[in-house]
Short mmCIF file of C-alpha atoms in Angstrom, two decimals:
data_model
loop_
_atom_site.label_atom_id
_atom_site.label_comp_id
_atom_site.label_asym_id
_atom_site.label_seq_id
_atom_site.Cartn_x
_atom_site.Cartn_y
_atom_site.Cartn_z
CA MET A 254 -93.68 92.15 133.79
CA SER A 255 -92.45 95.51 132.55
CA PRO A 256 -91.13 98.11 134.98
CA SER A 257 -93.95 99.93 136.71
CA THR A 258 -95.15 101.12 140.05
CA VAL A 259 -97.27 99.02 142.35
CA PRO A 260 -99.62 100.31 145.04
CA ALA A 261 -98.28 100.49 148.57
CA SER A 262 -99.70 98.02 151.04
CA ASN A 263 -100.49 100.70 153.62
CA ASN A 264 -103.13 102.18 151.31
CA THR A 265 -101.91 105.75 151.84
CA GLY A 266 -101.97 106.58 148.16
CA SER A 267 -98.19 106.30 147.87
CA ASN A 268 -96.40 104.22 145.25
CA HIS A 269 -93.57 101.77 145.64
CA PHE A 270 -91.33 101.84 142.59
CA GLN A 271 -89.84 98.69 141.23
CA THR A 272 -86.09 98.47 140.85
CA ASP A 273 -84.76 99.44 137.42
CA LEU A 274 -87.61 101.36 135.82
CA ASN A 275 -85.25 101.75 132.84
CA LEU A 276 -86.30 105.39 132.38
CA SER A 277 -83.69 108.00 131.63
CA LEU A 278 -83.11 111.54 130.45
CA CYS A 279 -80.71 111.20 127.54
CA GLY A 280 -80.68 114.71 126.10
CA LEU A 281 -81.13 118.17 127.61
CA GLY A 282 -81.46 121.54 125.91
CA VAL A 283 -81.82 125.04 127.34
CA GLU A 284 -82.38 128.22 125.37
CA TYR A 285 -82.36 131.63 127.01
CA PRO A 286 -83.16 134.74 124.93
CA PRO A 287 -80.45 137.23 123.99
CA PHE A 288 -80.83 139.80 126.76
CA LEU A 289 -79.97 139.82 130.45
CA VAL A 290 -81.65 142.74 132.23
CA GLY A 291 -80.58 143.97 135.63
CA PRO A 292 -82.76 145.23 138.50
CA GLU A 293 -82.46 148.75 137.12
CA ALA A 294 -84.68 147.84 134.14
CA LEU A 295 -87.82 147.63 136.29
CA GLU A 296 -86.98 150.95 137.92
CA ILE A 297 -86.52 152.61 134.52
CA LEU A 298 -89.92 151.42 133.28
CA ALA A 299 -91.65 152.34 136.53
CA ASN A 300 -90.24 155.87 136.44
CA ARG A 301 -90.95 156.19 132.73
CA PHE A 302 -94.67 155.36 132.86
CA TYR A 303 -95.97 155.59 136.45
CA PRO A 304 -96.17 158.33 139.09
CA PRO A 305 -94.32 157.84 142.39
CA SER A 306 -96.35 156.02 145.03
CA THR A 307 -95.87 154.03 148.21
CA ALA A 308 -96.56 150.73 146.45
CA ILE A 309 -94.22 151.45 143.55
CA LYS A 310 -91.47 152.51 145.95
CA LYS A 311 -91.87 149.33 148.02
CA VAL A 312 -91.79 147.05 144.98
CA LEU A 313 -88.69 148.76 143.60
CA SER A 314 -87.02 148.35 146.98
CA ILE A 315 -87.80 144.62 146.96
CA ASN A 316 -86.54 144.43 143.40
CA ARG A 317 -83.08 145.61 144.47
CA PHE A 318 -82.66 142.83 147.01
CA THR A 319 -84.09 139.64 145.51
CA GLY A 320 -80.62 138.14 145.04
CA ILE A 321 -81.14 138.15 141.26
CA GLU A 322 -78.35 139.89 139.37
CA THR A 323 -79.89 139.61 135.93
CA ARG A 324 -82.98 138.12 134.31
CA ALA A 325 -83.23 136.59 130.85
CA ALA A 326 -85.57 138.53 128.56
CA ILE A 327 -86.52 138.63 124.88
CA GLY A 328 -85.72 142.36 124.76
CA ASP A 329 -84.07 145.18 126.65
CA VAL A 330 -85.75 147.99 128.57
CA ASP A 331 -86.47 149.84 125.31
CA HIS A 332 -88.25 146.96 123.58
CA PRO A 333 -91.38 148.38 121.85
CA ILE A 334 -93.80 145.94 123.48
CA VAL A 335 -93.13 147.35 126.97
CA ASN A 336 -92.93 150.97 125.83
CA GLN A 337 -96.40 151.57 124.40
CA PRO A 338 -98.72 154.09 126.10
CA ASN A 339 -100.67 151.14 127.56
CA ALA A 340 -99.79 147.62 128.60
CA PRO A 341 -99.98 145.11 125.72
CA SER A 342 -103.25 143.19 125.28
CA ILE A 343 -103.47 139.43 125.57
CA LYS A 344 -103.79 139.27 121.76
CA THR A 345 -100.52 141.17 121.34
CA LEU A 346 -98.86 138.91 123.89
CA ASN A 347 -100.13 135.82 122.07
CA ASP A 348 -98.81 137.08 118.74
CA LEU A 349 -95.41 137.67 120.31
CA PHE A 350 -95.35 134.24 121.99
CA ARG A 351 -96.19 132.63 118.67
CA VAL A 352 -92.90 134.04 117.34
CA GLU A 353 -90.54 134.30 120.30
CA GLY A 354 -91.82 131.37 122.34
CA VAL A 355 -91.80 129.02 119.37
CA ARG A 356 -88.31 130.17 118.39
CA LEU A 357 -86.90 129.56 121.87
CA SER A 358 -88.69 126.20 122.06
CA VAL A 359 -87.40 124.98 118.72
CA ASN A 360 -83.83 125.88 119.64
CA ALA A 361 -84.09 124.15 123.04
CA CYS A 362 -85.53 121.02 121.41
CA LYS A 363 -82.78 120.95 118.77
CA LYS A 364 -80.16 121.02 121.51
CA ALA A 365 -81.81 118.15 123.39
CA LEU A 366 -82.20 116.14 120.18
CA GLN A 367 -78.58 116.75 119.22
CA GLU A 368 -77.26 115.54 122.55
CA TRP A 369 -79.51 112.48 122.46
CA GLY A 370 -78.23 111.64 118.99
CA GLY A 371 -81.49 110.18 117.70
CA SER A 372 -83.76 111.27 114.88
CA VAL A 373 -86.90 113.38 115.11
CA ASP A 374 -88.59 110.46 113.35
CA ASP A 375 -87.98 108.37 116.48
CA ILE A 376 -89.88 110.75 118.78
CA THR A 377 -93.04 108.94 119.91
CA HIS A 378 -94.66 111.49 122.22
CA ILE A 379 -94.38 115.16 123.15
CA VAL A 380 -95.37 116.55 126.54
CA SER A 381 -95.27 120.34 126.69
CA THR A 382 -96.21 123.01 129.18
CA THR A 383 -96.49 126.78 129.51
CA CYS A 384 -98.37 129.19 131.74
CA THR A 385 -97.68 132.32 129.68
CA ASN A 386 -99.74 131.34 126.64
CA SER A 387 -103.15 129.70 126.31
CA ALA A 388 -103.91 129.82 122.57
CA ASN A 389 -105.45 126.95 120.63
CA PRO A 390 -103.80 125.18 118.93
CA GLY A 391 -101.08 125.33 121.52
CA PHE A 392 -97.54 126.48 120.90
CA ASP A 393 -96.41 122.84 120.74
CA HIS A 394 -98.29 122.47 117.45
CA PHE A 395 -96.05 125.05 115.82
CA VAL A 396 -92.90 123.67 117.43
CA VAL A 397 -93.68 120.25 115.94
CA LYS A 398 -94.08 121.80 112.50
CA GLU A 399 -90.79 123.70 112.77
CA LEU A 400 -88.90 120.61 113.91
CA GLY A 401 -90.33 118.44 111.13
CA ILE A 402 -91.71 115.86 113.54
CA ARG A 403 -94.19 113.50 111.93
CA LYS A 404 -97.84 114.51 112.21
CA SER A 405 -98.86 111.30 113.95
CA VAL A 406 -96.73 111.94 117.04
CA GLU A 407 -98.83 111.92 120.23
CA LYS A 408 -98.91 115.38 121.85
CA ILE A 409 -100.04 116.51 125.30
CA LEU A 410 -100.06 120.16 126.39
CA LEU A 411 -100.27 120.73 130.15
CA HIS A 412 -101.77 123.94 131.54
CA GLY A 413 -102.62 125.42 134.93
CA ILE A 414 -99.50 124.13 136.70
CA GLY A 415 -97.20 127.15 136.59
CA CYS A 416 -93.69 126.79 138.00
CA SER A 417 -94.11 123.07 138.64
CA GLY A 418 -94.89 122.50 134.96
CA GLY A 419 -91.45 121.26 133.91
CA MET A 420 -91.45 118.55 136.55
CA ALA A 421 -95.11 117.69 135.95
CA ALA A 422 -94.28 117.25 132.26
CA MET A 423 -91.42 114.90 133.13
CA ARG A 424 -93.70 112.96 135.47
CA ALA A 425 -96.34 112.63 132.74
CA ALA A 426 -93.67 111.59 130.25
CA ALA A 427 -92.43 108.92 132.67
CA HIS A 428 -95.90 107.42 133.00
CA ILE A 429 -96.31 107.42 129.21
CA ALA A 430 -92.96 105.69 128.83
CA LEU A 431 -93.88 103.06 131.43
CA GLY A 432 -97.09 102.37 129.54
CA SER A 433 -95.06 101.81 126.39
CA SER A 434 -92.69 99.53 128.30
CA TYR A 435 -95.67 97.42 129.39
CA GLN A 436 -96.53 97.00 125.70
CA GLN A 437 -92.85 96.37 124.89
CA LYS A 438 -92.85 99.42 122.63
CA PRO A 439 -90.16 102.10 122.46
CA ALA A 440 -90.92 105.50 123.96
CA ARG A 441 -88.83 108.57 123.15
CA VAL A 442 -90.72 111.43 124.77
CA LEU A 443 -89.79 115.02 124.02
CA VAL A 444 -90.48 117.13 127.11
CA LEU A 445 -90.77 120.87 126.50
CA ALA A 446 -91.39 123.91 128.72
CA CYS A 447 -91.44 127.51 127.54
CA GLU A 448 -92.23 130.79 129.28
CA ILE A 449 -92.18 134.44 128.17
CA SER A 450 -92.79 136.39 131.38
CA SER A 451 -90.80 139.58 130.84
CA VAL A 452 -93.45 141.19 128.62
CA LEU A 453 -95.98 141.11 131.48
CA VAL A 454 -94.07 143.83 133.32
CA ARG A 455 -96.40 146.65 132.26
CA SER A 456 -99.52 144.74 133.25
CA GLU A 457 -98.04 144.06 136.69
CA LEU A 458 -96.95 147.68 137.11
CA ASP A 459 -100.49 148.77 136.14
CA SER A 460 -101.90 146.70 139.02
CA ILE A 461 -99.31 147.98 141.48
CA ASN A 462 -100.07 151.57 140.48
CA GLU A 463 -103.87 151.29 140.37
CA GLU A 464 -104.45 149.00 143.35
CA GLN A 465 -101.45 150.09 145.45
CA GLN A 466 -100.57 146.47 146.10
CA THR A 467 -97.10 145.07 146.73
CA ARG A 468 -96.79 142.54 143.91
CA VAL A 469 -93.40 140.83 144.01
CA GLY A 470 -93.80 138.60 140.95
CA VAL A 471 -92.71 141.48 138.74
CA CYS A 472 -89.29 141.29 140.44
CA LEU A 473 -88.66 137.58 139.84
CA PHE A 474 -89.78 136.18 136.50
CA SER A 475 -87.85 135.74 133.26
CA ASP A 476 -87.91 134.03 129.85
CA CYS A 477 -86.61 130.60 128.83
CA ALA A 478 -87.36 127.39 126.95
CA SER A 479 -85.98 124.02 127.98
CA ALA A 480 -86.34 120.49 126.67
CA ALA A 481 -85.43 116.92 127.53
CA ILE A 482 -85.61 113.53 125.84
CA LEU A 483 -86.99 110.82 128.12
CA SER A 484 -86.44 107.24 126.97
CA ASN A 485 -87.66 103.85 128.18
CA GLY A 486 -84.69 102.18 126.48
CA VAL A 487 -86.78 99.69 124.54
CA GLY A 488 -85.30 98.93 121.12
CA GLU A 489 -82.48 101.41 121.25
CA ASP A 490 -78.81 101.42 122.12
CA GLU A 491 -78.32 104.98 123.41
CA SER A 492 -75.03 106.04 121.83
CA SER A 493 -74.38 108.89 124.25
CA GLY A 494 -75.75 107.13 127.31
CA PRO A 495 -78.26 108.49 129.82
CA ILE A 496 -77.63 111.72 131.71
CA TYR A 497 -80.00 110.98 134.58
CA GLU A 498 -81.84 107.78 135.47
CA LEU A 499 -85.31 108.23 137.00
CA LEU A 500 -85.81 106.30 140.24
CA GLY A 501 -89.16 107.62 141.46
CA TRP A 502 -91.42 110.66 141.80
CA LYS A 503 -94.21 112.15 143.85
CA HIS A 504 -96.96 114.74 143.31
CA GLN A 505 -98.72 116.30 146.26
CA ILE A 506 -101.19 119.14 146.89
CA ILE A 507 -100.66 121.22 150.03
CA ASP A 508 -104.00 121.73 151.76
CA ASP A 509 -105.69 125.14 151.89
CA THR A 510 -103.22 126.94 149.64
CA GLU A 511 -105.25 127.57 146.47
CA ASN A 512 -105.17 131.32 147.06
CA ASP A 513 -101.47 131.57 147.86
CA LEU A 514 -99.87 130.86 144.51
CA GLY A 515 -101.38 131.35 141.07
CA PHE A 516 -101.39 133.05 137.71
CA ASP A 517 -104.77 134.64 136.98
CA VAL A 518 -106.03 135.36 133.45
CA ASP A 519 -106.44 139.08 132.70
CA PRO A 520 -107.24 141.15 129.58
CA LEU A 521 -103.61 142.30 129.75
CA GLY A 522 -102.11 138.83 130.06
CA TRP A 523 -101.78 137.11 133.41
CA LYS A 524 -101.40 138.37 136.95
CA VAL A 525 -99.08 136.69 139.44
CA VAL A 526 -100.61 135.59 142.75
CA LEU A 527 -97.87 135.15 145.36
CA THR A 528 -98.62 135.60 149.06
CA GLN A 529 -96.15 136.02 151.90
CA ARG A 530 -97.05 132.52 153.18
CA VAL A 531 -95.53 130.71 150.21
CA PRO A 532 -91.87 130.37 151.32
CA ALA A 533 -92.75 128.96 154.75
CA VAL A 534 -95.55 126.71 153.48
CA ALA A 535 -93.37 125.34 150.68
CA ALA A 536 -90.35 124.68 152.91
CA ALA A 537 -92.49 122.92 155.52
CA ALA A 538 -93.94 120.55 152.91
CA VAL A 539 -90.63 119.33 151.53
CA SER A 540 -89.51 117.07 154.36
CA PRO A 541 -92.68 114.92 154.58
CA CYS A 542 -92.75 114.56 150.80
CA PHE A 543 -89.07 113.63 150.72
CA GLN A 544 -89.51 111.02 153.45
CA ASP A 545 -92.46 109.43 151.63
CA LEU A 546 -90.61 109.38 148.34
CA ILE A 547 -87.38 107.79 149.54
CA GLN A 548 -89.41 105.11 151.29
CA SER A 549 -90.97 104.23 147.93
CA VAL A 550 -87.66 103.80 146.07
CA PRO A 551 -86.04 100.46 147.02
CA GLU A 552 -82.77 101.30 145.28
CA LEU A 553 -82.12 103.89 148.00
CA HIS A 554 -82.22 101.32 150.79
CA ASP A 555 -79.13 99.23 150.11
CA ARG A 556 -77.44 100.21 153.38
CA SER A 557 -78.19 99.92 157.07
CA SER A 558 -79.71 103.39 157.49
CA PRO A 559 -82.03 105.22 155.10
CA PRO A 560 -80.55 108.19 153.21
CA ILE A 561 -80.99 111.73 154.47
CA ALA A 562 -81.48 114.91 152.46
CA ALA A 563 -77.78 115.84 152.65
CA ASP A 564 -76.87 112.58 150.87
CA PHE A 565 -78.31 114.06 147.66
CA ASP A 566 -77.59 117.01 145.42
CA TRP A 567 -80.71 119.16 145.08
CA ALA A 568 -82.15 120.62 141.88
CA LEU A 569 -84.69 122.95 143.48
CA HIS A 570 -86.84 125.24 141.39
CA PRO A 571 -85.56 128.70 142.41
CA GLY A 572 -88.90 130.37 143.03
CA GLY A 573 -87.31 133.10 145.17
CA SER A 574 -84.43 133.51 147.58
CA LEU A 575 -86.63 132.83 150.61
CA ILE A 576 -87.86 129.59 149.05
CA ILE A 577 -84.32 128.39 148.35
CA THR A 578 -82.97 129.31 151.76
CA GLY A 579 -86.13 128.03 153.45
CA VAL A 580 -85.71 124.56 151.92
CA GLU A 581 -81.98 124.67 152.63
CA GLN A 582 -82.64 125.28 156.32
CA ALA A 583 -85.61 122.93 156.62
CA MET A 584 -83.67 120.03 155.10
CA ASN A 585 -80.33 120.79 156.84
CA LEU A 586 -78.58 121.35 153.52
CA THR A 587 -75.63 123.55 152.60
CA PRO A 588 -75.51 126.03 149.70
CA ASP A 589 -73.32 123.54 147.86
CA HIS A 590 -76.21 121.06 147.77
CA LEU A 591 -78.25 123.77 146.01
CA ARG A 592 -75.45 125.34 143.97
CA ALA A 593 -77.14 124.88 140.60
CA SER A 594 -80.39 126.42 141.84
CA TYR A 595 -78.54 129.43 143.23
CA GLU A 596 -76.54 129.93 140.02
CA ILE A 597 -79.56 129.81 137.73
CA TYR A 598 -81.57 132.06 140.04
CA MET A 599 -78.84 134.68 140.32
CA LYS A 600 -78.02 134.89 136.61
CA TYR A 601 -81.36 134.21 134.92
CA GLY A 602 -84.13 134.61 137.52
CA ASN A 603 -87.23 132.46 137.81
CA SER A 604 -88.32 131.24 134.36
CA SER A 605 -91.30 129.35 135.79
CA SER A 606 -91.84 125.88 134.29
CA ALA A 607 -88.72 126.03 132.10
CA THR A 608 -86.36 126.53 135.04
CA ILE A 609 -86.08 123.02 136.48
CA ILE A 610 -84.53 121.49 133.35
CA SER A 611 -82.09 124.41 133.27
CA VAL A 612 -81.12 123.65 136.88
CA LEU A 613 -80.64 119.95 136.10
CA ASN A 614 -78.55 120.93 133.11
CA LYS A 615 -76.38 123.22 135.23
CA LEU A 616 -76.02 120.58 137.96
CA ARG A 617 -74.58 117.95 135.65
CA GLU A 618 -71.77 120.31 134.59
CA SER A 619 -69.91 119.58 137.84
CA GLU A 620 -69.11 116.50 139.86
CA GLY A 621 -71.39 115.83 142.79
CA LYS A 622 -73.37 113.26 144.67
CA GLU A 623 -74.62 110.20 142.85
CA ASN A 624 -78.32 110.86 143.48
CA VAL A 625 -80.29 114.05 142.95
CA VAL A 626 -83.58 115.34 144.33
CA ALA A 627 -85.48 117.57 141.90
CA CYS A 628 -88.24 119.64 143.46
CA ALA A 629 -90.65 122.38 142.31
CA PHE A 630 -93.77 124.17 143.51
CA GLY A 631 -96.75 125.30 141.44
CA PRO A 632 -100.28 126.64 141.85
CA GLY A 633 -102.43 124.61 144.16
CA ILE A 634 -99.96 124.70 145.93
CA ALA A 635 -98.66 121.61 144.13
CA LEU A 636 -95.35 120.03 145.10
CA GLU A 637 -93.49 117.92 142.54
CA MET A 638 -90.50 115.82 143.59
CA MET A 639 -88.35 113.33 141.72
CA ILE A 640 -85.30 111.21 142.56
CA LEU A 641 -82.73 110.86 139.80
CA ARG A 642 -79.37 109.11 139.56
CA ARG A 643 -76.45 110.69 137.74
CA ARG A 644 -75.13 108.70 134.79
CA ARG A 645 -73.14 111.33 132.88
CA THR A 646 -71.86 114.80 133.71
CA GLU A 647 -70.42 116.92 130.93
CA PRO A 648 -72.78 117.53 127.96
CA THR A 649 -71.84 115.90 124.68
CA CYS A 650 -72.69 119.12 122.81
CA SER A 651 -73.29 122.78 123.56
CA ASN A 652 -76.81 122.64 124.90
CA GLY A 653 -77.31 126.21 125.97
CA SER A 654 -76.98 126.69 129.68
CA GLU A 655 -75.25 129.81 128.47
CA SER A 656 -77.09 130.86 125.32
CA ASP A 657 -74.76 131.71 122.46
CA GLY A 658 -76.81 134.80 121.74
CA ILE A 659 -76.84 136.35 125.22
CA ASN A 660 -75.55 139.90 125.28
CA GLU A 661 -73.50 140.50 128.41
CA ASN A 662 -71.33 143.42 127.28
CA ILE A 663 -73.62 146.43 127.01
CA ASN A 664 -73.62 148.55 130.15
CA GLY A 665 -77.13 149.34 131.31
CA ALA A 666 -80.55 147.76 131.65
CA GLY A 667 -80.27 145.63 128.56
CA SER A 668 -77.61 143.20 129.69
CA ALA A 669 -75.53 141.81 132.50
CA VAL A 670 -73.45 144.36 134.37
CA HIS A 671 -72.31 142.21 137.32
CA GLU A 672 -69.74 139.46 137.50
CA HIS A 673 -70.19 135.92 138.74
CA THR A 674 -67.28 134.39 140.65
CA THR A 675 -66.66 131.42 142.89
CA ASN A 676 -65.23 131.23 146.36
CA GLY A 677 -62.57 128.65 145.56
CA ASN A 678 -64.80 125.75 146.56
CA GLY A 679 -66.88 125.90 143.42
CA VAL A 680 -69.79 127.61 145.19
CA PRO A 681 -70.95 130.77 143.42
CA HIS A 682 -71.15 134.18 144.96
CA LEU A 683 -71.74 137.61 143.51
CA ASN A 684 -69.56 140.64 142.95
CA GLY A 685 -72.43 143.00 142.25
CA THR A 686 -73.31 146.32 143.79
CA SER A 687 -76.75 145.08 144.79
CA ILE A 688 -75.44 142.09 146.75
CA THR A 689 -73.81 142.25 150.16
CA THR A 690 -72.28 139.66 152.49
CA ASN A 691 -74.03 140.71 155.66
CA GLY A 692 -77.67 140.97 154.65
CA ALA A 693 -77.72 144.77 154.70
CA ALA A 694 -78.75 146.96 151.78
CA PRO A 695 -76.04 149.18 150.30
CA ALA A 696 -76.30 152.87 151.00
CA ASP A 697 -78.61 154.62 148.57
CA ASP A 698 -80.41 157.90 149.07
CA ASP A 699 -83.59 156.46 147.55
CA SER A 700 -83.49 153.04 149.17
CA GLU A 701 -85.49 151.62 152.03
CA PRO A 702 -83.70 151.36 155.41
CA PRO A 703 -81.12 148.52 155.50
CA LEU A 704 -82.58 145.08 156.05
CA SER A 705 -81.82 143.48 159.36
CA PRO A 706 -79.89 140.19 159.06
CA ALA A 707 -81.90 138.86 161.99
CA ARG A 708 -85.12 139.32 160.05
CA GLY A 709 -84.01 137.97 156.68
CA SER A 710 -82.29 134.94 155.19
CA ASN A 711 -78.74 136.12 155.81
CA ARG A 712 -75.84 134.51 153.94
CA THR A 713 -72.34 134.29 155.34
CA SER A 714 -69.17 135.32 153.57
CA PRO A 715 -67.60 133.45 150.63
CA ALA A 716 -64.72 132.41 152.88
CA ASP A 717 -67.20 130.31 154.84
CA GLY A 718 -68.23 128.47 151.70
CA HIS A 719 -71.64 130.11 151.42
CA ILE A 720 -73.36 131.95 148.65
CA CYS A 721 -73.74 135.67 149.29
CA LEU A 722 -77.41 136.33 148.81
CA THR A 723 -79.16 139.36 150.20
CA PRO A 724 -82.61 138.51 151.61
CA GLU A 725 -85.86 139.63 150.15
CA LEU A 726 -87.78 142.04 152.31
CA PRO A 727 -89.25 140.40 155.43
CA ALA A 728 -92.74 139.06 155.08
CA GLU A 729 -94.30 141.90 157.06
CA GLU A 730 -93.00 144.35 154.46
CA LEU A 731 -95.18 142.66 151.83
CA ASP A 732 -98.48 143.55 153.45
#
C-alpha cells in the first residue's frame, strides 16, 4: 500500500504516520520586494497625516521596540499609495496586488522551479494562499498564466488562514501528494504564499486615530512571496535531491480564541485583530501539540527515550518578539534553535503566510540538527506544526533569501539603516540604535519611559550566545 496515514487506535483524532512517506520539498524560492523600511517610516506617516494623540503616541512607542530593524515593502515612505489624502480603497489595493503580488509570486516560483530542476509542464497541482487579497479569480490564476503552466493543472486557493497559511498550504499539498501516491501517480505540487501588507498602513492608522485603539499589527507586518515544490517522488529521479523530507504534521484549533487573532474585511482593506492574549495562548499550545505529533511519527522513536524539543531546530513563524521568546521559554529552547526565525523577523518583519518558507529557506543555509519542527499560528487560533528532516543545506541556486533588488544603501525610511552581525557563534544580534542588550529603551525625549527587563522578554548579551532583542511593550500597555 502507498505511504499514507492511518488512524490512531486511541480514537483521539490523531494520526500515526507510516515510515517513509516519500514526501519532500525539493525546491524553495523567496522573493522580497526592493525596499526595507525602518521603524521611522511609520512615525513619518503618522506625523504627516494624523494629529498627535495618546493612541498614536503609544503605537509609535511600541513600534520602536518590536525587535524589528527593517520590514520588506513594495515602496518607501513616499510611495504614492500611502500618501493620498485618504487611505486607499479595497479596489485600489486589489489593483496593486494584481501587479505587485503577482510579480513577487512569479519570481518566487521561478526560483523554486529553478532549484528543483524540473519543468513547469511537470507541475501537477498548485496550492496557494494569501490573506491580503480576495479577488476572483484569485491571484494564482494570473501567476499560472505568467509562468506558462498548462491550463489543466489542478489549483487550490486557500483563504481565511492568515499567518498559518504557508504551513496549511504545505499540509494540503502533502495530502494531495499522498493521494497521488495511492494511485501510483506522480505529484509535483507548487506551493505558493504571497502577502502585501505594507499598503494597509494608512487604514490601520485611520483606526488608531479615529477609535483611539492601540493596534500593534501596523508595527509588525511586511511584504513577501515564497514558494516550494513538494514531490511524492513517483516517476522522477530528483537531480538536485530533496531539501527537506516530510515526516508528519498536525493541525489544531485552540479553544475559545476566535476573537484573539484575525484579519477583518474593511472598505479600506483589512484590519488586523491581535489581542494581548495571543503570545501566552500560542506558547502554551505548542508543547501539547509537539508531544502529540512526535508520538505519531515512528521514525522519531529509534532510541530508548523519545526526543525532546531541544533535539530539533525550530522554524517558528515569527509573529512577534513575544511569540518567539514565549515559545523559546515554554519549550526550553535556546535562541540558536530559533536562529532563522529571529533573523527573518529582525530583517524583514512578519510577512504573514509567506514567512514560514522564508524561515525554512534561511535555516537550511547553515548546519544544524537533523530534524526540524516548523510551527505557525493563524486565525482561529489555528496551530500548524510539521516535522521535517534535513536532506540538503546550501541552495543549488540563488533563491532569494536576500532579494537581488533590495535597496539597503539609502539612509532614511526607505531602506535598511542598521547592520546585522553575529556574536561569533553564528547567532545573530543587532547593532541598531533601536535595540539594546538590557531590555531598556534608549534615551529619547519623545519616547515612553524605559521598559523594565523584569516585565518584558529580556535578552542577554551577545557574549552569552543570545540574540539581543528588546521586548515589546508589556501586555498591560496594550489596553
